[in-house]
Amino acid sequence: MRKDILLKTAPLFFLSLFSNQAFAQNSENQKETIENKEFTLPDPTRYEAFYDIKTGLYYLYPKIGNLVVGEPLVMTPLQYSQYIQVKQAREYYNEKFDSRKALADKKKKEEFRRE
């Protein structure tokens, strides 16, 4: 008798558990107060260049701290000068982008405080 009651009520019990929906804080006028920030870590690898007088080539050694972590890149003087130009241009534009982004973030914060 108990098993019959248990078998009949068990499905109803499980249905009642999964049929209810919770509605919490569904206000459309609510402002977001949490900012999602992306965190990125810069690449710790830096390249140190050495010029070999005998061969007339540049050797770029990948280093992390003072430890060489890979095979060197070998470049001619022309390739090395192009590499330096590209690297300097990338650094310049990254610096400009970061300063504009900081200015835009500052404006957003000021607008948020006004509201």
mmCIF file of C-alpha atoms in Angstrom:
data_model
loop_
_atom_site.group_PDB
_atom_site.id
_atom_site.type_symbol
_atom_site.label_atom_id
_atom_site.label_comp_id
_atom_site.label_asym_id
_atom_site.label_seq_id
_atom_site.Cartn_x
_atom_site.Cartn_y
_atom_site.Cartn_z
ATOM 1 C CA MET A 1 0.000 0.000 0.000
ATOM 2 C CA ARG A 2 2.773 2.417 0.861
ATOM 3 C CA LYS A 3 4.597 1.541 -2.346
ATOM 4 C CA ASP A 4 1.500 2.334 -4.406
ATOM 5 C CA ILE A 5 1.160 5.748 -2.812
ATOM 6 C CA LEU A 6 4.877 6.398 -3.210
ATOM 7 C CA LEU A 7 4.842 5.363 -6.873
ATOM 8 C CA LYS A 8 1.850 7.589 -7.582
ATOM 9 C CA THR A 9 3.144 10.659 -5.764
ATOM 10 C CA ALA A 10 6.822 10.476 -6.780
ATOM 11 C CA PRO A 11 6.243 11.674 -10.384
ATOM 12 C CA LEU A 12 4.061 14.520 -9.118
ATOM 13 C CA PHE A 13 6.741 15.518 -6.654
ATOM 14 C CA PHE A 14 9.453 15.623 -9.338
ATOM 15 C CA LEU A 15 7.165 17.515 -11.711
ATOM 16 C CA SER A 16 6.541 20.137 -9.066
ATOM 17 C CA LEU A 17 10.285 20.559 -8.543
ATOM 18 C CA PHE A 18 11.040 21.282 -12.183
ATOM 19 C CA SER A 19 7.884 23.096 -13.235
ATOM 20 C CA ASN A 20 8.350 26.189 -11.076
ATOM 21 C CA GLN A 21 10.247 29.143 -12.468
ATOM 22 C CA ALA A 22 11.979 31.766 -10.383
ATOM 23 C CA PHE A 23 11.599 35.394 -11.360
ATOM 24 C CA ALA A 24 14.081 37.640 -9.595
ATOM 25 C CA GLN A 25 15.019 41.222 -10.415
ATOM 26 C CA ASN A 26 13.745 41.347 -13.975
ATOM 27 C CA SER A 27 13.501 45.115 -14.069
ATOM 28 C CA GLU A 28 14.175 46.641 -17.478
ATOM 29 C CA ASN A 29 14.964 50.036 -15.960
ATOM 30 C CA GLN A 30 17.716 48.666 -13.770
ATOM 31 C CA LYS A 31 21.159 50.055 -14.641
ATOM 32 C CA GLU A 32 24.213 47.899 -14.831
ATOM 33 C CA THR A 33 26.611 48.654 -12.010
ATOM 34 C CA ILE A 34 29.071 45.887 -12.712
ATOM 35 C CA GLU A 35 31.630 46.483 -15.428
ATOM 36 C CA ASN A 36 32.960 43.504 -17.305
ATOM 37 C CA LYS A 37 36.656 44.020 -17.758
ATOM 38 C CA GLU A 38 38.889 41.924 -19.902
ATOM 39 C CA PHE A 39 42.136 40.956 -18.310
ATOM 40 C CA THR A 40 44.976 40.038 -20.585
ATOM 41 C CA LEU A 41 48.513 39.218 -19.715
ATOM 42 C CA PRO A 42 51.248 40.575 -21.932
ATOM 43 C CA ASP A 43 53.591 38.120 -23.581
ATOM 44 C CA PRO A 44 56.629 37.823 -21.276
ATOM 45 C CA THR A 45 58.889 36.925 -24.197
ATOM 46 C CA ARG A 46 61.207 39.681 -25.344
ATOM 47 C CA TYR A 47 63.756 39.475 -28.113
ATOM 48 C CA GLU A 48 67.351 40.534 -27.609
ATOM 49 C CA ALA A 49 69.358 41.266 -30.748
ATOM 50 C CA PHE A 50 73.043 40.653 -31.350
ATOM 51 C CA TYR A 51 75.006 41.544 -34.457
ATOM 52 C CA ASP A 52 77.606 39.044 -35.672
ATOM 53 C CA ILE A 53 80.437 40.907 -37.383
ATOM 54 C CA LYS A 54 81.820 37.790 -39.098
ATOM 55 C CA THR A 55 78.569 36.821 -40.847
ATOM 56 C CA GLY A 56 77.007 40.296 -41.031
ATOM 57 C CA LEU A 57 73.716 38.953 -39.634
ATOM 58 C CA TYR A 58 71.499 39.843 -36.691
ATOM 59 C CA TYR A 59 70.511 37.159 -34.197
ATOM 60 C CA LEU A 60 67.324 37.713 -32.182
ATOM 61 C CA TYR A 61 67.189 35.505 -29.102
ATOM 62 C CA PRO A 62 63.795 34.976 -27.419
ATOM 63 C CA LYS A 63 64.175 35.520 -23.683
ATOM 64 C CA ILE A 64 61.981 35.364 -20.619
ATOM 65 C CA GLY A 65 63.830 37.196 -17.889
ATOM 66 C CA ASN A 66 67.487 36.285 -18.411
ATOM 67 C CA LEU A 67 66.729 32.822 -19.783
ATOM 68 C CA VAL A 68 66.964 32.089 -23.511
ATOM 69 C CA VAL A 69 63.854 30.037 -24.335
ATOM 70 C CA GLY A 70 64.208 29.181 -27.996
ATOM 71 C CA GLU A 71 66.225 29.176 -31.163
ATOM 72 C CA PRO A 72 67.413 32.574 -32.406
ATOM 73 C CA LEU A 73 65.884 34.286 -35.408
ATOM 74 C CA VAL A 74 68.529 35.126 -37.986
ATOM 75 C CA MET A 75 68.032 38.302 -40.049
ATOM 76 C CA THR A 76 69.928 40.296 -42.593
ATOM 77 C CA PRO A 77 70.495 43.999 -41.834
ATOM 78 C CA LEU A 78 67.618 44.934 -44.173
ATOM 79 C CA GLN A 79 65.249 42.440 -42.532
ATOM 80 C CA TYR A 80 66.295 43.663 -39.088
ATOM 81 C CA SER A 81 65.667 47.314 -39.967
ATOM 82 C CA GLN A 82 62.211 46.394 -41.304
ATOM 83 C CA TYR A 83 61.539 44.410 -38.124
ATOM 84 C CA ILE A 84 62.498 47.418 -35.976
ATOM 85 C CA GLN A 85 60.296 49.769 -38.045
ATOM 86 C CA VAL A 86 57.275 47.477 -37.727
ATOM 87 C CA LYS A 87 57.898 47.020 -33.999
ATOM 88 C CA GLN A 88 58.166 50.782 -33.405
ATOM 89 C CA ALA A 89 55.027 51.476 -35.457
ATOM 90 C CA ARG A 90 53.100 48.821 -33.504
ATOM 91 C CA GLU A 91 54.252 50.304 -30.178
ATOM 92 C CA TYR A 92 53.325 53.816 -31.333
ATOM 93 C CA TYR A 93 49.808 52.863 -32.391
ATOM 94 C CA ASN A 94 49.255 50.718 -29.291
ATOM 95 C CA GLU A 95 50.214 53.713 -27.157
ATOM 96 C CA LYS A 96 47.801 55.970 -29.078
ATOM 97 C CA PHE A 97 45.018 53.386 -28.807
ATOM 98 C CA ASP A 98 45.555 52.982 -25.065
ATOM 99 C CA SER A 99 45.451 56.744 -24.482
ATOM 100 C CA ARG A 100 42.237 57.124 -26.509
ATOM 101 C CA LYS A 101 40.680 54.156 -24.726
ATOM 102 C CA ALA A 102 41.563 55.642 -21.338
ATOM 103 C CA LEU A 103 39.985 58.953 -22.378
ATOM 104 C CA ALA A 104 36.820 57.203 -23.598
ATOM 105 C CA ASP A 105 36.586 55.182 -20.369
ATOM 106 C CA LYS A 106 36.958 58.364 -18.343
ATOM 107 C CA LYS A 107 34.102 59.994 -20.273
ATOM 108 C CA LYS A 108 31.881 56.931 -19.754
ATOM 109 C CA LYS A 109 32.503 57.004 -16.014
ATOM 110 C CA GLU A 110 31.648 60.714 -15.855
ATOM 111 C CA GLU A 111 28.408 60.140 -17.793
ATOM 112 C CA PHE A 112 27.497 57.227 -15.538
ATOM 113 C CA ARG A 113 28.024 59.347 -12.424
ATOM 114 C CA ARG A 114 25.769 62.097 -13.820
ATOM 115 C CA GLU A 115 22.882 59.680 -14.323
#
